[in-house]
Coordinates of C-alpha atoms in Angstrom, one line a residue:
M16 CA 130.4 43.5 110.0
V17 CA 133.7 45.4 110.3
M18 CA 133.5 49.2 110.2
V19 CA 136.4 50.8 108.4
E20 CA 137.1 54.4 109.4
T21 CA 137.8 56.6 106.4
M22 CA 141.1 58.5 106.9
T23 CA 141.6 61.9 105.5
P24 CA 144.9 62.1 103.6
L25 CA 147.5 64.3 105.1
T26 CA 149.9 66.6 103.2
R27 CA 153.5 67.1 104.2
V28 CA 154.2 70.8 104.3
A29 CA 157.4 71.4 106.3
D30 CA 160.2 70.0 108.5
L31 CA 159.4 70.3 112.2
A32 CA 162.9 71.6 112.9
D33 CA 162.5 74.5 110.5
V34 CA 159.3 75.6 112.1
R35 CA 160.7 75.4 115.6
E36 CA 163.9 77.3 114.5
A37 CA 162.1 80.1 112.7
G38 CA 159.1 80.3 115.0
H39 CA 156.8 80.5 112.0
V40 CA 156.9 79.3 108.4
V41 CA 154.7 80.3 105.4
V42 CA 153.8 77.3 103.2
H43 CA 151.7 76.6 100.2
A44 CA 149.7 73.4 99.6
G45 CA 146.6 72.4 97.8
G46 CA 145.8 76.0 96.7
H47 CA 146.1 77.3 100.3
T48 CA 148.7 79.6 101.8
M49 CA 149.2 78.7 105.4
V50 CA 151.4 79.9 108.2
L51 CA 152.8 77.3 110.6
F52 CA 153.4 78.6 114.1
A53 CA 155.5 76.8 116.8
D54 CA 153.4 76.8 119.9
G55 CA 155.3 75.2 122.7
D56 CA 155.5 71.5 121.8
E57 CA 152.7 71.9 119.2
V58 CA 152.6 73.3 115.7
R59 CA 149.5 75.3 114.6
A60 CA 148.5 75.7 111.0
V61 CA 146.2 78.6 110.1
D62 CA 145.2 80.4 106.9
N63 CA 147.7 83.1 106.3
R64 CA 145.0 85.6 105.3
C65 CA 143.3 87.5 108.1
P66 CA 139.6 86.7 107.7
H67 CA 138.9 90.4 108.3
M68 CA 140.6 92.1 105.3
G69 CA 143.2 89.6 104.1
F70 CA 146.4 90.9 105.8
P71 CA 149.2 88.3 106.0
L72 CA 149.0 86.8 109.5
H73 CA 152.7 85.8 109.5
R74 CA 153.3 89.5 110.1
G75 CA 151.2 89.4 113.2
S76 CA 152.3 88.5 116.8
I77 CA 151.5 85.8 119.3
A78 CA 151.2 86.4 123.1
D79 CA 149.7 83.9 125.6
G80 CA 148.1 81.8 122.8
I81 CA 146.4 84.8 121.1
L82 CA 147.4 85.7 117.5
T83 CA 146.9 89.4 116.7
C84 CA 146.8 90.7 113.2
H85 CA 148.9 93.9 112.8
W86 CA 146.6 95.7 110.4
H87 CA 143.4 96.1 112.3
H88 CA 144.4 94.2 115.5
A89 CA 141.9 91.4 115.1
R90 CA 142.6 88.7 117.7
F91 CA 142.3 85.0 117.4
D92 CA 142.7 81.9 119.6
L93 CA 145.7 80.3 117.9
C94 CA 144.5 76.8 118.8
S95 CA 140.8 77.0 117.6
G96 CA 140.9 80.0 115.3
G97 CA 138.0 81.6 117.1
T98 CA 138.0 85.3 117.0
F99 CA 137.5 87.7 119.9
D100 CA 136.4 90.4 117.5
Q101 CA 133.1 89.8 115.8
W102 CA 133.9 92.3 113.0
A103 CA 136.6 89.9 111.9
D104 CA 135.6 86.2 111.6
D105 CA 136.9 82.9 112.9
L106 CA 140.3 82.0 111.4
R107 CA 140.5 78.8 109.5
T108 CA 142.7 76.3 111.1
F109 CA 144.1 73.1 109.6
P110 CA 144.6 69.9 111.7
V111 CA 148.3 69.1 112.2
E112 CA 150.1 65.8 112.7
I113 CA 153.8 65.5 113.4
R114 CA 155.3 62.3 111.9
D115 CA 159.0 61.4 111.6
G116 CA 160.1 65.0 112.0
S117 CA 157.7 66.3 109.4
V118 CA 154.7 68.6 109.7
L119 CA 151.6 67.2 107.9
V120 CA 148.3 69.0 107.6
D121 CA 144.7 68.0 106.8
L122 CA 143.5 70.0 103.8
A123 CA 139.9 68.7 103.9
P124 CA 137.4 71.5 103.2
P125 CA 135.5 72.9 106.1
T126 CA 132.1 71.3 106.9
D127 CA 128.9 73.3 106.2
P128 CA 130.5 76.5 104.8
V129 CA 127.0 77.8 103.9
G130 CA 125.8 77.3 107.5
H131 CA 128.8 79.3 108.7
Q132 CA 127.9 82.2 106.3
R133 CA 124.4 82.2 107.6
R134 CA 125.7 82.5 111.1
R135 CA 128.0 85.3 110.0
L136 CA 125.1 87.1 108.4
R137 CA 123.2 86.9 111.7
D138 CA 126.3 88.3 113.5
G139 CA 126.4 91.2 111.0
L140 CA 122.6 91.9 111.4
E141 CA 122.8 91.7 115.2
R142 CA 125.8 94.0 115.5
N143 CA 125.2 96.2 112.4
I144 CA 128.6 95.3 110.9
P145 CA 128.6 96.3 107.2
L146 CA 131.7 94.4 106.1
V147 CA 130.5 91.2 107.7
L148 CA 127.1 91.6 106.0
A149 CA 128.7 92.2 102.7
K150 CA 131.0 89.2 102.9
A151 CA 128.2 86.8 104.0
T152 CA 125.8 88.1 101.3
I153 CA 128.3 87.5 98.5
A154 CA 129.1 84.0 99.8
L155 CA 125.4 83.1 100.3
L156 CA 124.4 84.4 96.9
E157 CA 127.1 82.3 95.3
A158 CA 125.6 79.2 97.0
D159 CA 122.0 80.3 96.1
P160 CA 121.9 82.6 93.1
T161 CA 118.2 83.3 93.7
G162 CA 119.1 85.2 96.9
V163 CA 116.2 83.7 98.8
D164 CA 118.4 82.2 101.5
G165 CA 119.9 85.5 102.4
F166 CA 116.6 87.3 102.0
R167 CA 114.9 84.9 104.5
S168 CA 117.6 85.5 107.0
G169 CA 117.2 89.2 106.8
L170 CA 113.4 89.0 106.9
D171 CA 113.4 86.6 109.9
F172 CA 115.8 88.9 111.8
G173 CA 113.9 92.1 111.0
V174 CA 110.5 90.9 112.1
E175 CA 111.9 89.3 115.2
R176 CA 114.3 92.1 116.2
R177 CA 112.6 95.4 115.5
G178 CA 110.3 96.2 118.4
G179 CA 108.4 98.8 116.3
G180 CA 107.5 96.3 113.7
W181 CA 107.7 96.5 110.0
F182 CA 109.4 99.7 108.8
R183 CA 112.0 101.1 106.5
G184 CA 114.6 98.4 106.6
L185 CA 112.3 95.5 105.7
T186 CA 110.7 97.5 103.0
T187 CA 114.2 98.3 101.5
L188 CA 115.1 94.7 101.7
T189 CA 111.9 93.6 99.9
C190 CA 112.3 96.3 97.2
F191 CA 115.8 95.2 96.4
M192 CA 114.7 91.5 96.4
K193 CA 112.0 92.4 93.9
L194 CA 114.4 94.5 91.8
G195 CA 117.2 92.0 91.9
P196 CA 116.2 89.8 88.9
R197 CA 116.2 92.9 86.7
L198 CA 119.8 93.7 87.5
E199 CA 123.1 92.5 86.1
P200 CA 124.5 89.5 88.1
G201 CA 127.3 91.7 89.5
D202 CA 124.8 94.1 91.0
R203 CA 122.4 91.6 92.5
A204 CA 124.7 90.9 95.5
A205 CA 125.1 94.6 96.1
A206 CA 121.4 95.1 96.1
L207 CA 120.8 92.3 98.5
Y208 CA 123.6 93.6 100.7
L209 CA 122.1 97.1 100.8
G210 CA 118.8 95.7 101.8
L211 CA 120.3 93.6 104.6
A212 CA 122.4 96.5 105.8
D213 CA 119.2 98.7 106.1
V214 CA 117.5 96.0 108.1
A215 CA 120.5 96.0 110.5
E216 CA 120.6 99.8 110.8
D217 CA 116.9 100.1 111.2
S218 CA 116.9 97.5 114.0
I219 CA 120.1 98.3 116.0
G220 CA 118.6 101.0 118.2
D221 CA 115.2 99.4 118.7
P222 CA 114.1 97.1 121.5
P223 CA 113.3 93.5 120.4
R224 CA 109.9 92.3 119.7
F225 CA 108.1 89.9 122.1
P226 CA 105.6 88.1 119.9
L227 CA 102.2 87.2 121.1
D228 CA 100.8 83.6 120.9
P229 CA 97.6 82.9 119.0
L230 CA 94.4 82.5 120.9
P231 CA 94.3 79.1 122.8
S232 CA 91.4 77.9 120.7
A233 CA 91.1 77.9 116.9
D234 CA 87.3 78.1 117.1
A235 CA 87.0 81.6 115.8
T236 CA 86.6 81.8 112.0
P237 CA 88.9 83.9 109.8
K238 CA 85.9 86.2 109.1
R239 CA 85.3 86.8 112.8
L240 CA 89.0 87.3 113.4
A241 CA 89.1 89.8 110.6
G242 CA 86.3 91.8 112.2
W243 CA 88.1 91.8 115.5
F244 CA 91.3 92.8 113.8
R245 CA 89.7 95.9 112.2
R246 CA 88.0 96.8 115.5
F247 CA 91.3 96.7 117.4
V248 CA 93.1 98.8 114.7
E249 CA 90.3 101.3 114.9
V250 CA 90.8 101.9 118.6
R251 CA 94.7 101.7 118.2
D252 CA 95.0 98.5 120.1
A253 CA 98.1 97.0 118.5
E254 CA 98.4 94.0 120.8
G255 CA 94.8 93.0 120.3
A256 CA 95.2 93.3 116.5
E257 CA 98.4 91.3 116.6
R258 CA 96.8 88.5 118.5
A259 CA 93.8 88.5 116.1
I260 CA 96.0 88.2 113.0
V261 CA 98.3 85.5 114.3
S262 CA 95.2 83.6 115.4
A263 CA 93.9 83.9 111.8
V264 CA 97.1 82.5 110.5
R265 CA 97.0 79.6 112.9
A266 CA 93.3 79.0 112.1
G267 CA 94.2 78.3 108.5
A268 CA 93.2 81.6 106.9
S269 CA 94.3 81.7 103.2
P270 CA 96.8 84.2 101.9
T271 CA 93.9 86.0 100.2
E272 CA 91.9 86.2 103.4
L273 CA 94.9 87.5 105.3
A274 CA 95.6 90.1 102.6
D275 CA 91.9 91.2 102.6
M276 CA 92.0 91.4 106.4
L277 CA 95.1 93.7 106.4
F278 CA 94.0 95.9 103.4
A279 CA 90.6 96.5 104.9
A280 CA 92.1 97.8 108.1
A281 CA 94.7 99.8 106.1
T282 CA 91.9 101.6 104.2
D283 CA 89.4 102.1 107.0
H284 CA 91.1 105.5 107.5
R285 CA 92.5 107.8 104.9
Y286 CA 96.0 107.6 103.5
L287 CA 97.6 106.3 106.7
D288 CA 101.0 107.7 107.7
G289 CA 101.3 109.6 104.4
G290 CA 100.9 106.4 102.4
H291 CA 103.6 104.4 104.1
T292 CA 101.3 102.1 106.0
L293 CA 99.6 100.5 103.0
D294 CA 102.9 100.3 101.1
F295 CA 104.5 98.5 104.1
T296 CA 101.6 96.1 104.2
N297 CA 101.9 95.3 100.5
K298 CA 105.6 94.8 100.9
A299 CA 105.1 92.4 103.7
L300 CA 102.8 90.3 101.5
E301 CA 105.3 90.5 98.7
A302 CA 108.0 89.4 101.1
L303 CA 106.0 86.3 101.9
D304 CA 105.5 85.5 98.2
V305 CA 109.3 85.3 98.0
A306 CA 110.2 83.8 101.4
G307 CA 107.2 81.5 101.7
W308 CA 103.9 81.8 103.5
D309 CA 105.0 79.4 106.2
R310 CA 106.5 82.7 107.7
A311 CA 103.1 84.4 107.7
E312 CA 102.6 84.3 111.5
S313 CA 105.9 86.1 112.3
V314 CA 105.9 88.5 109.4
L315 CA 102.3 89.6 109.6
A316 CA 102.6 90.1 113.4
S317 CA 105.0 92.9 112.6
L318 CA 102.3 95.0 110.9
P319 CA 99.7 95.9 113.6
S320 CA 101.8 98.5 115.4
Q321 CA 102.2 100.4 112.2
L322 CA 98.5 100.0 111.3
A323 CA 97.2 101.0 114.8
G324 CA 99.7 103.9 115.4
A325 CA 99.6 105.5 112.0
E326 CA 98.5 109.1 111.5
R327 CA 95.1 109.2 109.8
M328 CA 94.7 111.9 107.2
E329 CA 91.2 112.8 108.3
E330 CA 93.0 114.3 111.2
A331 CA 95.2 116.4 108.9
N332 CA 94.4 120.0 107.9
A333 CA 95.4 119.5 104.3
W334 CA 92.7 116.8 103.8
R335 CA 90.0 119.0 105.5
N336 CA 90.7 122.5 104.3
P337 CA 90.1 124.4 102.1
V338 CA 88.2 121.5 100.6
D339 CA 87.0 118.7 102.9
L340 CA 88.4 115.8 100.9
V341 CA 87.3 113.3 103.5
A342 CA 83.7 114.3 103.0
V343 CA 84.2 114.0 99.2
L344 CA 85.7 110.5 99.7
E345 CA 82.9 109.4 102.1
S346 CA 80.3 110.4 99.5
G347 CA 82.3 108.4 96.9
F348 CA 82.5 105.4 99.1
E349 CA 78.7 105.4 99.5
R350 CA 78.3 105.3 95.7
L351 CA 81.0 102.6 95.2
P352 CA 78.7 99.6 95.5
A353 CA 76.2 100.9 93.0
A354 CA 79.0 101.7 90.5
V355 CA 80.4 98.2 90.8
T356 CA 76.9 96.6 90.5
A357 CA 76.2 98.7 87.4
R358 CA 79.4 97.8 85.7
S359 CA 79.1 96.6 82.1
G360 CA 80.8 96.8 78.8
T361 CA 84.5 97.3 78.0
W362 CA 86.1 100.5 79.3
M363 CA 88.2 102.5 77.0
G364 CA 88.6 105.8 78.7
R365 CA 92.0 105.6 80.5
A366 CA 93.5 108.7 78.9
E367 CA 90.5 110.8 79.8
L368 CA 90.4 109.5 83.3
V369 CA 94.1 110.3 83.9
E370 CA 93.5 113.9 82.7
V371 CA 90.7 114.4 85.1
V372 CA 92.6 112.8 88.1
L373 CA 95.5 115.2 87.3
G374 CA 93.1 118.1 87.3
D375 CA 92.1 120.6 90.1
D376 CA 88.6 119.4 90.9
P377 CA 88.6 116.6 93.5
A378 CA 84.9 116.0 93.2
A379 CA 85.2 115.6 89.5
S380 CA 88.0 113.1 90.0
I381 CA 85.8 110.9 92.2
D382 CA 82.9 111.2 89.8
A383 CA 85.1 110.1 86.9
L384 CA 86.5 107.1 88.8
L385 CA 82.9 105.9 89.7
A386 CA 81.8 106.5 86.1
A387 CA 84.7 104.5 84.8
L388 CA 83.7 101.6 87.1
A389 CA 80.1 101.7 85.9
A390 CA 81.4 101.8 82.3
G391 CA 83.2 98.5 82.8
A392 CA 86.6 99.4 84.2
T393 CA 88.0 96.7 86.5
E394 CA 89.4 97.5 89.9
V395 CA 92.9 97.0 88.6
E396 CA 92.4 99.2 85.5
L397 CA 91.1 101.9 87.8
A398 CA 94.1 101.6 90.1
S399 CA 96.5 101.5 87.2
A400 CA 95.2 104.8 85.8
V401 CA 95.6 106.5 89.2
T402 CA 99.1 105.1 89.6
F403 CA 100.1 106.4 86.2
S404 CA 98.8 109.8 87.2
A405 CA 100.9 109.7 90.3
A406 CA 104.0 108.8 88.2
T407 CA 103.2 111.7 85.9
R408 CA 103.6 114.1 88.9
I409 CA 107.2 112.9 89.3
A410 CA 108.0 112.9 85.6
R411 CA 106.8 116.5 85.4
F412 CA 108.2 117.7 88.7
P413 CA 110.0 121.0 88.3
T414 CA 113.2 121.6 90.2
S415 CA 111.9 125.0 91.3
N416 CA 110.1 123.2 94.1
E417 CA 111.7 122.7 97.5
F418 CA 113.8 119.5 97.5
G419 CA 111.6 117.9 100.2
D420 CA 108.6 118.1 97.9
W421 CA 110.1 115.2 95.9
D422 CA 109.0 113.0 98.8
T423 CA 105.5 114.3 98.7
A424 CA 105.1 113.2 95.1
L425 CA 106.9 109.9 95.9
H426 CA 104.6 109.0 98.7
T427 CA 101.5 109.3 96.5
F428 CA 103.2 107.2 93.8
T429 CA 104.3 104.4 96.0
F430 CA 100.9 104.4 97.8
A431 CA 99.0 104.2 94.5
N432 CA 101.3 101.4 93.3
A433 CA 100.7 99.5 96.5
V434 CA 97.0 99.8 96.1
E435 CA 97.2 98.5 92.6
Q436 CA 99.4 95.6 93.5
G437 CA 97.0 94.7 96.3
L438 CA 94.1 94.7 94.0
R439 CA 96.0 92.5 91.6
R440 CA 96.3 90.1 94.5
S441 CA 92.7 90.4 95.7
P442 CA 90.2 93.0 94.2
S443 CA 88.3 93.6 97.4
R444 CA 85.7 96.3 97.8
E445 CA 87.5 97.6 100.9
L446 CA 90.8 98.1 99.2
L447 CA 89.1 99.8 96.2
R448 CA 88.7 102.7 98.6
G449 CA 92.4 103.1 98.4
V450 CA 92.2 104.0 94.7
L451 CA 90.0 107.0 95.6
D452 CA 92.4 107.9 98.4
A453 CA 95.3 107.8 96.0
A454 CA 93.4 110.1 93.6
M455 CA 92.8 112.6 96.3
S456 CA 96.6 112.6 97.1
V457 CA 97.3 113.1 93.4
Y458 CA 95.0 116.1 93.6
L459 CA 96.7 117.5 96.7
D460 CA 100.1 117.2 94.9
R461 CA 98.9 119.4 92.0
F462 CA 100.9 122.4 93.2
L463 CA 104.1 120.3 92.6
N464 CA 103.4 120.6 88.8
V465 CA 102.9 124.4 88.7
P466 CA 104.3 124.9 86.2
A467 CA 104.6 121.3 85.0
V468 CA 107.8 120.4 83.3
R469 CA 107.2 119.2 79.8
L470 CA 107.7 115.5 79.2
P471 CA 111.0 115.0 77.3
T472 CA 110.9 114.6 73.6
P473 CA 113.3 111.9 72.2
E474 CA 116.4 113.3 70.5
S475 CA 116.4 112.6 66.8
G476 CA 119.1 110.3 65.6
A477 CA 120.3 109.4 69.1
D478 CA 122.4 106.3 69.6
A479 CA 121.0 104.0 72.3
D480 CA 124.3 102.5 73.3
T481 CA 126.0 105.8 73.6
L482 CA 123.1 107.1 75.8
L483 CA 123.2 104.1 78.0
D484 CA 127.0 104.4 78.5
A485 CA 126.5 108.1 79.3
L486 CA 124.0 107.5 82.1
P487 CA 126.4 106.7 85.0
A488 CA 128.6 109.8 84.2
L489 CA 125.5 112.0 84.0
L490 CA 124.4 110.8 87.5
D491 CA 127.9 111.6 88.8
R492 CA 126.9 115.2 88.6
Q493 CA 124.3 117.0 90.7
Q494 CA 121.3 118.8 89.3
Q495 CA 120.9 116.6 86.2
V496 CA 117.2 115.9 86.7
D497 CA 115.9 117.1 83.4
E498 CA 118.9 115.7 81.5
A499 CA 118.4 112.2 83.1
G500 CA 114.7 112.3 82.0
A501 CA 115.6 113.4 78.5
L502 CA 118.3 110.6 78.2
V503 CA 115.8 107.9 79.1
A504 CA 113.2 109.3 76.6
S505 CA 115.9 109.4 73.9
F506 CA 117.1 105.9 74.7
L507 CA 113.7 104.4 74.4
G508 CA 112.9 106.6 71.3
A509 CA 116.0 105.2 69.6
G510 CA 114.8 101.7 70.1
G511 CA 116.9 100.9 73.1
E512 CA 116.1 97.6 74.9
P513 CA 114.2 98.6 78.1
D514 CA 115.6 95.7 80.1
R515 CA 119.1 97.2 79.5
L516 CA 117.9 100.6 80.7
V517 CA 116.3 99.1 83.8
A518 CA 119.5 97.2 84.7
R519 CA 121.6 100.4 84.2
L520 CA 119.3 102.4 86.4
G521 CA 119.5 99.7 89.0
A522 CA 123.3 99.7 88.8
C523 CA 123.3 103.5 89.3
L524 CA 121.0 103.0 92.3
V525 CA 123.0 100.4 94.1
R526 CA 126.3 102.3 93.8
E527 CA 124.8 105.1 96.0
N528 CA 124.4 105.1 99.7
R529 CA 120.9 103.9 100.1
N530 CA 118.1 106.4 100.2
F531 CA 114.9 104.8 101.2
H532 CA 112.6 106.9 99.0
T533 CA 114.8 106.6 95.9
I534 CA 114.8 102.8 96.3
Q535 CA 111.0 102.8 96.7
C536 CA 110.7 105.0 93.6
V537 CA 112.9 102.9 91.3
E538 CA 111.3 99.6 92.4
A539 CA 107.8 100.9 91.9
A540 CA 108.7 102.5 88.5
V541 CA 110.2 99.3 87.3
R542 CA 107.1 97.4 88.3
Q543 CA 104.9 99.9 86.5
H544 CA 107.0 99.8 83.4
A545 CA 106.7 96.0 83.3
L546 CA 102.9 96.2 83.6
L547 CA 102.7 98.9 80.9
R548 CA 105.4 97.4 78.7
E549 CA 103.3 96.9 75.5
T550 CA 101.8 100.4 75.7
D551 CA 102.8 103.9 74.7
E552 CA 102.8 104.8 78.4
A553 CA 105.6 102.4 79.4
G554 CA 108.4 104.9 79.2
L555 CA 107.0 107.4 81.6
P556 CA 107.6 105.5 84.9
L557 CA 111.2 105.1 83.9
V558 CA 111.5 108.8 83.1
A559 CA 110.1 109.5 86.6
A560 CA 112.6 107.0 88.1
A561 CA 115.6 108.5 86.3
R562 CA 114.6 112.1 87.3
Y563 CA 114.1 111.1 91.0
L564 CA 117.4 109.2 91.0
A565 CA 119.2 112.1 89.5
A566 CA 117.7 114.5 92.1
H567 CA 119.1 112.3 94.9
A568 CA 122.6 111.7 93.5
T569 CA 125.4 111.8 94.1
T570 CA 126.2 110.4 97.6
T571 CA 129.4 109.5 99.4
R572 CA 128.9 105.9 98.2
S573 CA 130.7 104.5 101.2
Q574 CA 128.4 101.4 101.3
R575 CA 129.4 100.4 97.8
Q576 CA 133.0 100.8 98.8
T577 CA 132.5 98.4 101.7
F578 CA 130.8 96.0 99.3
E579 CA 133.7 96.2 96.8
I580 CA 136.2 95.4 99.6
A581 CA 134.1 92.3 100.4
R582 CA 134.0 91.3 96.8
R583 CA 137.7 91.6 96.4
L584 CA 138.3 89.6 99.5
H585 CA 136.0 86.9 98.2
R586 CA 138.0 86.7 95.0
G587 CA 141.2 86.4 97.0
E588 CA 142.6 89.7 95.9
R589 CA 145.0 91.7 98.1
L590 CA 143.8 95.0 99.6
Y591 CA 147.3 96.0 100.7
D592 CA 150.4 97.1 98.8
E593 CA 152.6 94.0 98.8
S594 CA 155.7 96.1 98.0
E595 CA 155.4 97.9 101.3
L596 CA 155.5 94.6 103.1
A597 CA 158.7 93.4 101.6
S598 CA 161.4 93.3 104.2

């Protein structure tokens, strides 16, 4: 059998004599603009656009085989195209053949361009280079419109790289990944980029993680490992807890068993780390839902340091004085099993429960929650009522409060939302304790609604399209908190399509420099709106999100500028004034 080698067709682009005489020649072929450089006896063909920001490389210079761009001084090996500056990129080169005095080039497309962009994404994550991250994100999202490819890369890097374990960056990334499908296509890449950039920034100053292996034998059952895990977290032994959970993964524990294991430890103590710990745990599980549970061992190993090291609110004065809320909760926990066992009928008391939870009697709040359980409320229904109460605190937050108090209300809301999402995943008795914790945090936040702002009334005769168009300009101005809430209420009251409003809120979010808490708020509010969509309560979470977003706008928006530069480069647009280059 004779093997025939397939030859790539070559394209004639110039006379050799012209290239040697001029030193360099710009040519166009097959949709490419190349510059041919005379390099001794050789001719080199490279893309004429600098891979950093598109400056024409024929205006650069060559010394000792190194091509230097004259805009930002990115340097390239003229022979291979390899860059010496990782904030640039390797320069595309074209194979050259000299034949009968003519210069011919091979225009075959590069092999594995997606793989190259994955490597560039890794470079950007490792070195925290925003423009590299933006360019790679845009290219990867074009190849995979779901964004899962880029998300997995960021997730893998974050859990591997950040020695302190799961924290802000990975939570931001997961929030944006969850929010992405609700955004317009043009904003999805910006959202993914912002998430990846936060992973890079959150990891750059931290030592790397050194993961622990599972136990050498898989004899221990998931139940026993779960018991060990909780015991290790109890005594703040992060390494013991990590080994227990990776052993549970390796032993074949199901996603539900792993979730129960984590949530039990996260609710053995009260409102860990101001609510962040349980929210981070929930986000890690949501990340695995997207990226795949084959990553469970590495992702869940990033949680024990947060669980073991978190501040426990039974240690905090506010939870002990003037009312000992921990004692109130412990009494409630003792009565939980009986309330669940007695449960019967169909519960219809949501509005009344919300009113009690928003009141100023913590013991009455716990009593009302237990009574609702006994009257037939499911764990999820109970959690949903408390989450709605927490959202109401934000929707009725007066701007006379100190600015930092927005975060206090936000933490309660995202904690309550995380408890609810966890119970939707697995309604365990242990996690049900988190509903009571959330109710006590809602109680503690009551001073933030003194006096409570009235919920906005829809404007009569408002035009939904006009209001939607006005939202970005409104958020271009500071101190438009009440106006933003009123706009949302009027839009919905005028029959505006909620999905359009969510997309516009998301667009306003991703044009700002990322603010961790604002991202959390908008993502949780959008989730709550989706869950309440067919009810009269559906608009309130979006009012809360708009008010919180308005309170934290405007910013310098430098990140969006970087993203837009990357998008223009991806489209092949010029970033420089060509008239100034004419000479």
